[in-house]
CSV table of C-alpha atoms and ligand atoms in Angstrom, one decimal:
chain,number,residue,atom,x,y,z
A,1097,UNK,CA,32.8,60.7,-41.7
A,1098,UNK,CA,35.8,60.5,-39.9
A,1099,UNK,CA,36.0,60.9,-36.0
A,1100,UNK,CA,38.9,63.7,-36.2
A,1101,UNK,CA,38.5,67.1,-35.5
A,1102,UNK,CA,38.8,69.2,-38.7
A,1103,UNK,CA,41.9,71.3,-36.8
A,1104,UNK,CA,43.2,68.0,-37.1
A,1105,UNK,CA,43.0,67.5,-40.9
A,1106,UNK,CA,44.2,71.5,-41.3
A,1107,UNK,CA,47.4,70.4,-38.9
A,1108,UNK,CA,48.2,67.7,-41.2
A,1109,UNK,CA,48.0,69.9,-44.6
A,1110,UNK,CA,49.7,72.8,-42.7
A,1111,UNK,CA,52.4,71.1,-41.8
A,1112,UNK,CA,53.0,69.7,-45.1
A,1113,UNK,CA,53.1,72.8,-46.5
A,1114,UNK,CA,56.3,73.2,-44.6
A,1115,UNK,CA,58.1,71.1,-47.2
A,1116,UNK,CA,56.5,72.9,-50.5
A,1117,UNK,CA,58.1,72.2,-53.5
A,1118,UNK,CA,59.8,74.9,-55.4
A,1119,UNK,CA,58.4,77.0,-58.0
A,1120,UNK,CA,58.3,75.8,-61.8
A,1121,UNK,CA,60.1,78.5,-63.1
A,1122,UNK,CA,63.5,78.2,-64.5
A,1123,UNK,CA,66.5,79.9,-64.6
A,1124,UNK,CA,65.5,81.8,-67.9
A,1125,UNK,CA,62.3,82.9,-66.6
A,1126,UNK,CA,60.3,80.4,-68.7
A,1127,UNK,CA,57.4,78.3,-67.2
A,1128,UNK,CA,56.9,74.1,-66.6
A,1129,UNK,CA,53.1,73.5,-68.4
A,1130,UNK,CA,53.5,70.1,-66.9
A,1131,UNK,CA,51.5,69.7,-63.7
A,1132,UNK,CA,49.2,72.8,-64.3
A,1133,UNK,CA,45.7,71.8,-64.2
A,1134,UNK,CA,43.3,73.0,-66.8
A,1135,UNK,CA,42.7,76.2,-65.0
A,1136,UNK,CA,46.1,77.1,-64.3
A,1137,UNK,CA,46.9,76.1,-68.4
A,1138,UNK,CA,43.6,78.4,-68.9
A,1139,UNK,CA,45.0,81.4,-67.3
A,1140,UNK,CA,48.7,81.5,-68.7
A,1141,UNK,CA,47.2,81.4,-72.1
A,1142,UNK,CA,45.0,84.5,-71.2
A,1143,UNK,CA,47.9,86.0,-70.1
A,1144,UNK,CA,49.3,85.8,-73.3
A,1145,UNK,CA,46.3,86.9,-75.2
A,1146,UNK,CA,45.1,83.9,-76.2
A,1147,UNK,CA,41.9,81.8,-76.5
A,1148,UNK,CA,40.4,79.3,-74.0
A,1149,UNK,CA,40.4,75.8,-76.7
A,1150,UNK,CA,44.1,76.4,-76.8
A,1151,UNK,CA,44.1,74.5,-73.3
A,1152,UNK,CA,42.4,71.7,-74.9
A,1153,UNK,CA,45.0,71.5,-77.8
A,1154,UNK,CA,48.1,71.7,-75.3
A,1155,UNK,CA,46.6,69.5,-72.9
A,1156,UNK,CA,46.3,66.7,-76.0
A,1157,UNK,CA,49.8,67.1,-77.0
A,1158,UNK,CA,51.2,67.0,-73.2
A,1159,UNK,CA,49.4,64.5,-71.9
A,1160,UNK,CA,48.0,62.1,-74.6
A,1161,UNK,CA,51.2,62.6,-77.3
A,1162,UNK,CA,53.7,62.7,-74.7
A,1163,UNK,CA,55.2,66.2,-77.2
A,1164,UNK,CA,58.0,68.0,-75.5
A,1165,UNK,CA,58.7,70.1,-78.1
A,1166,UNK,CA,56.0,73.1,-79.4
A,1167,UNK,CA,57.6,72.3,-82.7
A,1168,UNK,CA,55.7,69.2,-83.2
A,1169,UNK,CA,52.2,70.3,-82.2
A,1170,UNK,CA,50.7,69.9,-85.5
A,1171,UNK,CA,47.5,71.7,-84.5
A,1172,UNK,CA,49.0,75.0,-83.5
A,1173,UNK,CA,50.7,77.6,-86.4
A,1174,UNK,CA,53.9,77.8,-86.3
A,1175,UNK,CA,54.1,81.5,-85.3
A,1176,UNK,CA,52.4,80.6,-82.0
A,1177,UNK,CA,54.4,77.5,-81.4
A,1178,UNK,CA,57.7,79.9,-81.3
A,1179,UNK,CA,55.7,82.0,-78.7
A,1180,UNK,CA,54.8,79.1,-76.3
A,1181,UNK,CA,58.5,78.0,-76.6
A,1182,UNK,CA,59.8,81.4,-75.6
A,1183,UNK,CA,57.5,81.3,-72.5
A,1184,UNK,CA,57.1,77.6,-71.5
A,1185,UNK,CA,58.7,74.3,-71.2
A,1186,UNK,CA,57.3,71.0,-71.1
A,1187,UNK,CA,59.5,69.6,-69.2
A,1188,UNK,CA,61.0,66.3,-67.0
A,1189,UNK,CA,62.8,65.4,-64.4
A,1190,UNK,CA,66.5,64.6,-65.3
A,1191,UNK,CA,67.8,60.7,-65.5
A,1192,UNK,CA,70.6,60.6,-62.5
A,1193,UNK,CA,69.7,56.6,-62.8
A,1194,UNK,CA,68.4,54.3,-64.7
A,1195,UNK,CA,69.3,50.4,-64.2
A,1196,UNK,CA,67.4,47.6,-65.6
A,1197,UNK,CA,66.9,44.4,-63.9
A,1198,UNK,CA,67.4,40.6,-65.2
A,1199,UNK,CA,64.0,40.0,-64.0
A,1200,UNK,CA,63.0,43.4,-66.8
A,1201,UNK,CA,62.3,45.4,-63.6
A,1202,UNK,CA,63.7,48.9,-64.5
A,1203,UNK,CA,64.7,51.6,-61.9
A,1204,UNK,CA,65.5,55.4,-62.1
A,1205,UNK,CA,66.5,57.8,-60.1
A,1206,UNK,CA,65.1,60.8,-61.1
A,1207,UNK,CA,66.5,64.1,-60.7
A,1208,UNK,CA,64.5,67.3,-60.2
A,1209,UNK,CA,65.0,71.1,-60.7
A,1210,UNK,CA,66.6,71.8,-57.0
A,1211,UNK,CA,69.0,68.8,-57.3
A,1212,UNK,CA,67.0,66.6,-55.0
A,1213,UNK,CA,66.4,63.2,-56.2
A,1214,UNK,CA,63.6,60.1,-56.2
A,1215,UNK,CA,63.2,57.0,-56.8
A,1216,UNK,CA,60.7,55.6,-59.7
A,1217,UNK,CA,60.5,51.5,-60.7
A,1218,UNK,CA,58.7,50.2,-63.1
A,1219,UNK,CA,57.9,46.7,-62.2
A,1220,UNK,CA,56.5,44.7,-65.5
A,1221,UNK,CA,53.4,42.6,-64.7
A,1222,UNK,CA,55.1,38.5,-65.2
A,1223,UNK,CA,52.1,37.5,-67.1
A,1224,UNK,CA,50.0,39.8,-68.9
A,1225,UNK,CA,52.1,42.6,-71.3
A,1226,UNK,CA,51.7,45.6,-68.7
A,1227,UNK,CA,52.8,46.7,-65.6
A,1228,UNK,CA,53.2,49.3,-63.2
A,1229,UNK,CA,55.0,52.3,-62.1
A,1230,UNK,CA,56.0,52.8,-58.7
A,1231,UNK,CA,55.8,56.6,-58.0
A,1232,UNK,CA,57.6,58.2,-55.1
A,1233,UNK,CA,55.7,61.1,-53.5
A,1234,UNK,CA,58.1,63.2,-51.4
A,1235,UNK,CA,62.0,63.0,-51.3
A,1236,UNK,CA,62.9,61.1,-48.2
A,1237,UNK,CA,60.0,60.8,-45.5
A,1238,UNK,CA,59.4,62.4,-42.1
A,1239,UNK,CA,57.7,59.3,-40.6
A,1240,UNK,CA,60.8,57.1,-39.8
A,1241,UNK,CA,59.2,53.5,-39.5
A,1242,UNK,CA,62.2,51.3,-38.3
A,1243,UNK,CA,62.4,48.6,-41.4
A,1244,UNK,CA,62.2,51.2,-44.1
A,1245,UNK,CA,65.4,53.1,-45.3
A,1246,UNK,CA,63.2,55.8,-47.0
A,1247,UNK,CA,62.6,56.9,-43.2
A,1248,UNK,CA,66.3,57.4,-41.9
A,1249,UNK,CA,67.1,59.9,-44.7
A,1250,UNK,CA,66.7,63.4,-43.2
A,1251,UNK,CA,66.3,65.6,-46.0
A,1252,UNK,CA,62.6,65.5,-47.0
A,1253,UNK,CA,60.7,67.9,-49.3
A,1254,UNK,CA,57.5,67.5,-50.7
A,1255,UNK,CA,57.6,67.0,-54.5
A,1256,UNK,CA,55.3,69.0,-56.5
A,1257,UNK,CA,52.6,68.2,-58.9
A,1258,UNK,CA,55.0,68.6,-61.9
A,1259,UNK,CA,57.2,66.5,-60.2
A,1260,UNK,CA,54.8,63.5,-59.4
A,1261,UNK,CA,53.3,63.5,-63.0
A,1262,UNK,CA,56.5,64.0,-64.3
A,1263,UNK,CA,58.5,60.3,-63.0
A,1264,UNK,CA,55.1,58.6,-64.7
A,1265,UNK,CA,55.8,60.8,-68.1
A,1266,UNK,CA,59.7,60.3,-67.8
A,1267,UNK,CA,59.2,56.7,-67.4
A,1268,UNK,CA,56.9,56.4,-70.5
A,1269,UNK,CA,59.4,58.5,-72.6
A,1270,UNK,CA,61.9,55.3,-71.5
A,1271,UNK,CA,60.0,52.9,-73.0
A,1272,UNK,CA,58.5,54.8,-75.8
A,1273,UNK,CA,55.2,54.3,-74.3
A,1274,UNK,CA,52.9,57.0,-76.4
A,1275,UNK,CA,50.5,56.7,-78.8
A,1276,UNK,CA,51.9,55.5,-82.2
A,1277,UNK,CA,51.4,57.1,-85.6
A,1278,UNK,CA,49.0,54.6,-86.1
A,1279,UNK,CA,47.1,55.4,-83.2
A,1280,UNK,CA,48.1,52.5,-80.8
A,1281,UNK,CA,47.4,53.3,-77.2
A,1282,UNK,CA,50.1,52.6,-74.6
A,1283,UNK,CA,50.0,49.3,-72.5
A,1284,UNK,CA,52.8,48.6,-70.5
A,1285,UNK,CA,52.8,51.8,-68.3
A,1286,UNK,CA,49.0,51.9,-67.1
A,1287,UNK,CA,49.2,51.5,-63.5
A,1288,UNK,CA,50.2,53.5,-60.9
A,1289,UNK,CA,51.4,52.9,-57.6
A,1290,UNK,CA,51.8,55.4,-54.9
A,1291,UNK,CA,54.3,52.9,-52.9
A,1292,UNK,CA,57.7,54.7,-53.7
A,1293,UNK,CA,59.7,57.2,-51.4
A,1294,UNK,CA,57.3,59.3,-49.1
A,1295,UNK,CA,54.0,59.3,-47.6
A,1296,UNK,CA,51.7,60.3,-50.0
A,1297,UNK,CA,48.9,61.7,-47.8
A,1298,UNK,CA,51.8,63.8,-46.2
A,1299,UNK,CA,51.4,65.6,-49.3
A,1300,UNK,CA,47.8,65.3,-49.9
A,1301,UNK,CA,47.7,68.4,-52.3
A,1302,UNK,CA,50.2,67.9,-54.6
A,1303,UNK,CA,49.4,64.1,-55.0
A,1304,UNK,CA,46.1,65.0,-55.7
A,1305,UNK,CA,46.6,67.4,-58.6
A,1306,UNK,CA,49.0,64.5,-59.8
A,1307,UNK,CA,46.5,62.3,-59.8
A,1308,UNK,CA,43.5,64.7,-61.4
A,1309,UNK,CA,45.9,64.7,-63.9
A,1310,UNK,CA,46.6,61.7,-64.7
A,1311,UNK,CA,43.3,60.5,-64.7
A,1312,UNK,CA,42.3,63.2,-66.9
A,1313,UNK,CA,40.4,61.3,-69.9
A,1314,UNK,CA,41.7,63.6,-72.7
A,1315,UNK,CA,45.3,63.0,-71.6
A,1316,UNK,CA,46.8,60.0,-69.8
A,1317,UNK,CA,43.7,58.6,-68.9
A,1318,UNK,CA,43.9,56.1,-66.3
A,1319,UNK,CA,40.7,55.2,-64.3
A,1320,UNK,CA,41.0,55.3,-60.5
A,1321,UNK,CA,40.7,51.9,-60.9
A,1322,UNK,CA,44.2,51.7,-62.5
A,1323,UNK,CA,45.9,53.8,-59.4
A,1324,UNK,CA,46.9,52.6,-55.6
A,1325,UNK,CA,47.9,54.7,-52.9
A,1326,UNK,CA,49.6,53.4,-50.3
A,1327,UNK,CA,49.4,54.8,-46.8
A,1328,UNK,CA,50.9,54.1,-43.6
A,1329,UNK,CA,47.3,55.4,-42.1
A,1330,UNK,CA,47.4,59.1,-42.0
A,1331,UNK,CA,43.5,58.4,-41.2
A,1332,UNK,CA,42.3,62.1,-41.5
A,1333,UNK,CA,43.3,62.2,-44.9
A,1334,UNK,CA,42.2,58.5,-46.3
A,1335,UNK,CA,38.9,60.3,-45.9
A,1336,UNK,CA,39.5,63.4,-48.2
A,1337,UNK,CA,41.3,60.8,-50.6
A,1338,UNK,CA,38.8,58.3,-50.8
A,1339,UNK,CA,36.1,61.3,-51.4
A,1340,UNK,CA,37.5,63.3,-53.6
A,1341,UNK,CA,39.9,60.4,-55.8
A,1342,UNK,CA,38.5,57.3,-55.2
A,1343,UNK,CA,41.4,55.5,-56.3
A,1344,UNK,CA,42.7,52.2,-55.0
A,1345,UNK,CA,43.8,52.0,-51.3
A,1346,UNK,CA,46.8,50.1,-49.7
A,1347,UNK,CA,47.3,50.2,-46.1
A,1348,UNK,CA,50.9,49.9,-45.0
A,1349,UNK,CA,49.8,47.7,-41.5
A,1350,UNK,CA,52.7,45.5,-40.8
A,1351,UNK,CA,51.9,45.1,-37.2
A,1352,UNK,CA,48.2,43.6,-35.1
A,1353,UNK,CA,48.8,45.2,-32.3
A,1354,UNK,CA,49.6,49.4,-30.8
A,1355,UNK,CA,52.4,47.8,-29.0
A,1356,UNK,CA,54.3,46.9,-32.0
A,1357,UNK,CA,53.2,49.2,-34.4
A,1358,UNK,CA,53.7,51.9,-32.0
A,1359,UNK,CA,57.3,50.9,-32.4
A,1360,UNK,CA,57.8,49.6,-35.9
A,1361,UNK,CA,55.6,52.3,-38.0
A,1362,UNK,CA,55.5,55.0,-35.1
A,1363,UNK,CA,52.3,57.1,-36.6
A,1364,UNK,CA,50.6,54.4,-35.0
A,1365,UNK,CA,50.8,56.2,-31.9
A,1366,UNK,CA,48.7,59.4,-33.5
A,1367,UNK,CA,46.4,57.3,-35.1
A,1368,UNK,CA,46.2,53.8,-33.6
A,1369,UNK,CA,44.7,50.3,-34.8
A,1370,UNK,CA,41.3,50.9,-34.3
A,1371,UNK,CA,40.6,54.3,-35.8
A,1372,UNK,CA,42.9,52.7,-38.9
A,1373,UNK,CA,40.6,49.8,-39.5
A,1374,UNK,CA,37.4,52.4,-38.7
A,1375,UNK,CA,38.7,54.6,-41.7
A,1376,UNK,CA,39.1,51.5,-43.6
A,1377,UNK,CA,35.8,49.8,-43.0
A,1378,UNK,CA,34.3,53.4,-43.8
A,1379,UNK,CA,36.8,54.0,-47.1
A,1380,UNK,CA,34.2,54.1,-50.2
A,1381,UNK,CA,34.1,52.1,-53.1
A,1382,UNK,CA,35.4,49.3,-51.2
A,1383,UNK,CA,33.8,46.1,-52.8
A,1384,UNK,CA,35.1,42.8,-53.8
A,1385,UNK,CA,36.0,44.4,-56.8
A,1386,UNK,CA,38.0,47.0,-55.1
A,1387,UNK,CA,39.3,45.2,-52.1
A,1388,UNK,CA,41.1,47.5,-49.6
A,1389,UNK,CA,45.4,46.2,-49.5
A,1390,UNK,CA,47.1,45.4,-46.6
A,1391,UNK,CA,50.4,45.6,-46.6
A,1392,UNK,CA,52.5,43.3,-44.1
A,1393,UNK,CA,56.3,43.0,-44.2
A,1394,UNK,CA,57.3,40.2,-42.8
A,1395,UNK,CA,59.9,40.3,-39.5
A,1396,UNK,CA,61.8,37.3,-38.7
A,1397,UNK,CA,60.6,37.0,-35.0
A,1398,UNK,CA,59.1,39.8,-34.9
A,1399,UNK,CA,55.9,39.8,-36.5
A,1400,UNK,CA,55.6,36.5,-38.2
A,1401,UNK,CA,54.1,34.1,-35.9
A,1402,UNK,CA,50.8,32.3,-36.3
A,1403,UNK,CA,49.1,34.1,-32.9
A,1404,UNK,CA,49.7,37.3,-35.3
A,1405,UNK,CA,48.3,36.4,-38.5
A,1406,UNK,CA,45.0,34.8,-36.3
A,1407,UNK,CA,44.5,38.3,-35.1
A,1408,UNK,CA,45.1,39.9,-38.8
A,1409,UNK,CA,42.5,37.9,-40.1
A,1410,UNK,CA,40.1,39.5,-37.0
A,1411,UNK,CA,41.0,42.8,-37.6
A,1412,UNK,CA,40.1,42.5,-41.3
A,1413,UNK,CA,37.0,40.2,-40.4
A,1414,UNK,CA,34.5,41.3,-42.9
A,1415,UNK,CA,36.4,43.7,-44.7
A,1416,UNK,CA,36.7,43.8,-48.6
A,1417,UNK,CA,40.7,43.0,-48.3
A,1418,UNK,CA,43.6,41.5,-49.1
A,1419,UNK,CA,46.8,40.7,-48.0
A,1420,UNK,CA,50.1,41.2,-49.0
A,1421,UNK,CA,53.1,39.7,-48.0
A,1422,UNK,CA,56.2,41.6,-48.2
A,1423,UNK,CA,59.4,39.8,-47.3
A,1424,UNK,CA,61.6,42.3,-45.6
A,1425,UNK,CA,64.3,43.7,-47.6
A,1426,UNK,CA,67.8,44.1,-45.5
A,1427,UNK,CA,69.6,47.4,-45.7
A,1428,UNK,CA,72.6,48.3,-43.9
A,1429,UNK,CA,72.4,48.8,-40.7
A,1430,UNK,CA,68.6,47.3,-40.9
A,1431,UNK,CA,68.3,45.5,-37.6
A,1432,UNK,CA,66.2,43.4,-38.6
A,1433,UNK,CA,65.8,39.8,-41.0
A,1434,UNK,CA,63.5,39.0,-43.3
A,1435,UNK,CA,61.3,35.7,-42.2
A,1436,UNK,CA,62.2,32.5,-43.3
A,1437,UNK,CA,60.1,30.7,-45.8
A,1438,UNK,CA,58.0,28.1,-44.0
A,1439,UNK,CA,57.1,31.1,-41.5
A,1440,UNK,CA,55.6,33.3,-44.3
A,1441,UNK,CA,54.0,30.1,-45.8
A,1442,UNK,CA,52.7,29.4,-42.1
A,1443,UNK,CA,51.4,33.1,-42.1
A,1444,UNK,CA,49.7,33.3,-45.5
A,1445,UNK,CA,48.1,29.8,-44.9
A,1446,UNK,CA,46.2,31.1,-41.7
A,1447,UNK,CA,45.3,34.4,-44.0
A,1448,UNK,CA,43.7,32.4,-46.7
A,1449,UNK,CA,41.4,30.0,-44.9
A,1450,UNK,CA,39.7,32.9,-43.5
A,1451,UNK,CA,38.7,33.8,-47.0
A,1452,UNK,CA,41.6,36.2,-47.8
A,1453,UNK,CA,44.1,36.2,-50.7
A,1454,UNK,CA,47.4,36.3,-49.3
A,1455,UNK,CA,49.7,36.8,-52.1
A,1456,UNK,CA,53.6,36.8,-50.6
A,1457,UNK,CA,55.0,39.6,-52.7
A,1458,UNK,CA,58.2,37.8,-55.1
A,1459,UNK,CA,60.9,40.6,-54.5
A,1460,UNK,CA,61.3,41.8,-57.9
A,1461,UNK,CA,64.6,43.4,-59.4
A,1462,UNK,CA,66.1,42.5,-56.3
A,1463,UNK,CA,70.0,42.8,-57.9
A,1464,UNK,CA,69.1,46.5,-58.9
A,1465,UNK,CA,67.1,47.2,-56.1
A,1466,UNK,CA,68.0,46.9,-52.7
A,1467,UNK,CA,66.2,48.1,-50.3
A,1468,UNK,CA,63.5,51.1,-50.5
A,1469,UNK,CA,65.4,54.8,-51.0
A,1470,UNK,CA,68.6,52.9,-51.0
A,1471,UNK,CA,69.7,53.8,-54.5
A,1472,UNK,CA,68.9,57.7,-53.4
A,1473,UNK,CA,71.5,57.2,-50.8
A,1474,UNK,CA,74.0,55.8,-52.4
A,1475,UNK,CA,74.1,58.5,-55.2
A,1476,UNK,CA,74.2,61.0,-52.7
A,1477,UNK,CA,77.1,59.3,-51.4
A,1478,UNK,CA,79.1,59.2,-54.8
A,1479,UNK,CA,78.2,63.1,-55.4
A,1480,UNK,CA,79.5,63.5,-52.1
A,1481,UNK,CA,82.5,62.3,-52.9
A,1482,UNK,CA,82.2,59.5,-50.2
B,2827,LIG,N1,54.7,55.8,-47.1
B,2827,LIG,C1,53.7,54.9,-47.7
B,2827,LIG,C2,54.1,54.5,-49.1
B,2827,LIG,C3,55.6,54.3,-49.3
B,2827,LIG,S1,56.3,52.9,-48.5
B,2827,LIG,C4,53.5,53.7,-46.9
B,2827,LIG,O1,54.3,53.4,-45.9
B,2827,LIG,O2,52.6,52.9,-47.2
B,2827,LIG,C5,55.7,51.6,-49.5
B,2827,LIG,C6,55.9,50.2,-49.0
B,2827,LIG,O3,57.3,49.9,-49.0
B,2827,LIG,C7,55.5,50.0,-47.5
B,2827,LIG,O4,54.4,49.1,-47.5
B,2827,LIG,C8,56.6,49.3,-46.9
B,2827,LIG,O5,56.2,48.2,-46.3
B,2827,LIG,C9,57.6,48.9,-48.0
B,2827,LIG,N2,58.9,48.9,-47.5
B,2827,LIG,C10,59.6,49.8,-46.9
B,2827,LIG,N3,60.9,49.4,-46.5
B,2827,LIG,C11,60.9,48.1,-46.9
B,2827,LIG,C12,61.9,47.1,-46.8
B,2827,LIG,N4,63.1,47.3,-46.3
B,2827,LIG,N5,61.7,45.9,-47.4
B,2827,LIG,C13,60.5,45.6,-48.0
B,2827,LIG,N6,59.5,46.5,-48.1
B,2827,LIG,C14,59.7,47.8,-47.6
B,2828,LIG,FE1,57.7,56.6,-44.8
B,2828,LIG,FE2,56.3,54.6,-45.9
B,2828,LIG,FE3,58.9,54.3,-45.3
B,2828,LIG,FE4,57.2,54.5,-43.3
B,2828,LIG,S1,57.3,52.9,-44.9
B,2828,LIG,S2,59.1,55.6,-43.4
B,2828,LIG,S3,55.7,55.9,-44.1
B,2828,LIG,S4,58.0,55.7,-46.8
């Protein structure tokens, strides 16, 4: 269990709530199905009178057909298919973006009810015929570590349910990804990462629901096995995740000791080194199967040297881990510089004779890209007017 107060974990959900999404309800008066659990689905079809299986039927056509229209839900009569339309949508967020890379890394911005906007990429694995889709989990992020441009945008909200099960659906409408006719099952799109804009454990619920979701086995269907979340150590809440999802963790690290990460991811000074690696070491399911990832961006001079990956490999001594290297993407303004190449080779060397993969991460769609939240910023520049 974890060693914080339970007023603790109600401060961190309270103050989430701060940034709630806004209703699903649009302009018309008609309601959003997607992101409604089972009960929810259950309850606005008693509302309109009718029976309980109908859940079953919608939640097929949602979530394993990818249908946005009533029209073509082959199961329901077409009487009742008129009704749902005039009382629901099943709906997406809007492309404001969508840029493919050489490297077939493909980026969207994705536009939501309110106007606000978030970042989705789906990054194709080089080798095998999959991939995954980075999922953003709030719009901007309240945390503000220094390397990350995500963290100097100031408007954040939470994104709802809807919203976080919506860039995964949107991005599988892209490539066509649902089941054929002939009853092939989607490949490409069948991971999920939680590494986009925002921290998801800032927005424990509605990533949460997301992620019930998705998982559901009548509908999308991934395992837990098939989904990371990335955190830059909101420890109360890796708990409550690791209990109640059991999905993959990443640990956003980047720094061995409170000094530095103090200063470079600054939630270090609520929740510290130690009580990070104590949630870690306690984080269940962690087995060589499902090592625990730690992510570590790599500085130029700053937290590259070989004194620093000696103490990684301490920290992690024992630990079902991994390691990844991230060189450090430059952003205006950034003051920082990626390291140079025999410093992450230095680094990862150390890493790996203590027993520890130590992949260094190949920045991917790197002439589409930029830097993390940049593409957010620049269209809010151009709709500015800038
Ligand atoms: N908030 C969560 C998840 C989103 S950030 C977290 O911090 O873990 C996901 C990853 O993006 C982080 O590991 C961070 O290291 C990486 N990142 C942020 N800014 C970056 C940059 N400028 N270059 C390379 N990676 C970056
Ligand atoms: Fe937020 Fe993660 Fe960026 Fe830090 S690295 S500011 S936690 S999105």
């Amino acid at each position: 269990m974890s060693d914080l107060s339970e007023t603790d974990r109600v401060r961190v959900l309270a103050k989430s709530a701060l940034f709630d999404p806004p209703a699903v309800v649009l302009a018309d008066g008609r309601r959003d199905l997607v992101g409604m659990d089972r009960t929810e689905l259950g309850a606005e079809m008693a509302a309109i009178g009718e029976p309980a299986f109908r859940v079953k039927q919608l939640w097929h056509w949602i979530y394993h057909q990818g249908v946005t229209d009533f029209a073509r839900m082959s199961s329901i009569a077409r009487p009742l298919q008129v009704r749902l339309a005039e009382k629901f949508v099943i709906g997406r967020p809007s492309v404001a973006t969508e840029q493919t890379s050489v490297d077939s890394t493909r980026k969207f911005l994705f536009r939501f009810r309110d106007g606000q906007e978030a970042e989705t990429v789906y990054i194709p694995d080089p080798v095998e015929d999959r991939g995954a889709v980075c999922i953003s989990s709030q719009v901007g992020c309240t945390l503000s570590c220094r390397f990350c441009h995500t963290g100097t945008q100031t408007l954040v909200r939470n994104l709802g349910a809807p919203e976080i099960v919506g860039q995964f659906m949107a991005a599988r409408d892209s490539y066509g990804e649902w089941p054929s006719p002939k009853g092939e099952t989607p490949r490409l799109l069948s991971t999920i990462v939680l590494m986009g804009m925002g921290e998801p454990l800032y927005n424990y619920v509605n990533v949460a629901k997301a992620m019930k979701i998705v998982m559901d086995g009548e509908g999308i269907g991934l395992s837990r096995r098939r989904i990371t979340l990335s955190t830059s150590g909101v420890v109360p809440m890796m708990d409550r995740a690791g209990a109640e999802l059991g999905v993959n963790l990443a640990v956003s690290l980047h720094a061995v000791t409170d000094e530095l990460r103090d200063e470079i991811v600054p939630l270090n000074r609520k929740y510290p080194i130690a009580e990070l690696m104590a949630a870690c070491r306690r984080y269940p399911g962690s087995s060589n199967a499902r090592r625990i990832t730690f992510e570590y961006i790599m500085l130029k001079g700053v937290n590259d040297s070989e004194a620093e990956a000696r103490e990684l490999v301490r920290l992690i001594a024992g630990m079902p881990a991994k390691v990844n290297l991230i060189p450090f993407n430059p952003w205006p303004g950034s003051k920082y510089e990626p390291s140079g190449k025999a410093a992450l080779e230095r680094f990862a060397g150390i890493v790996m004779a203590a027993g520890f993969a130590a992949p260094i991460r190949t920045p991917r769609g790197s002439d589409i890209l930029a830097a993390c939240g940049q593409l957010r910023t620049e269209s809010r520049r151009e709709r500015a007017g800038a």
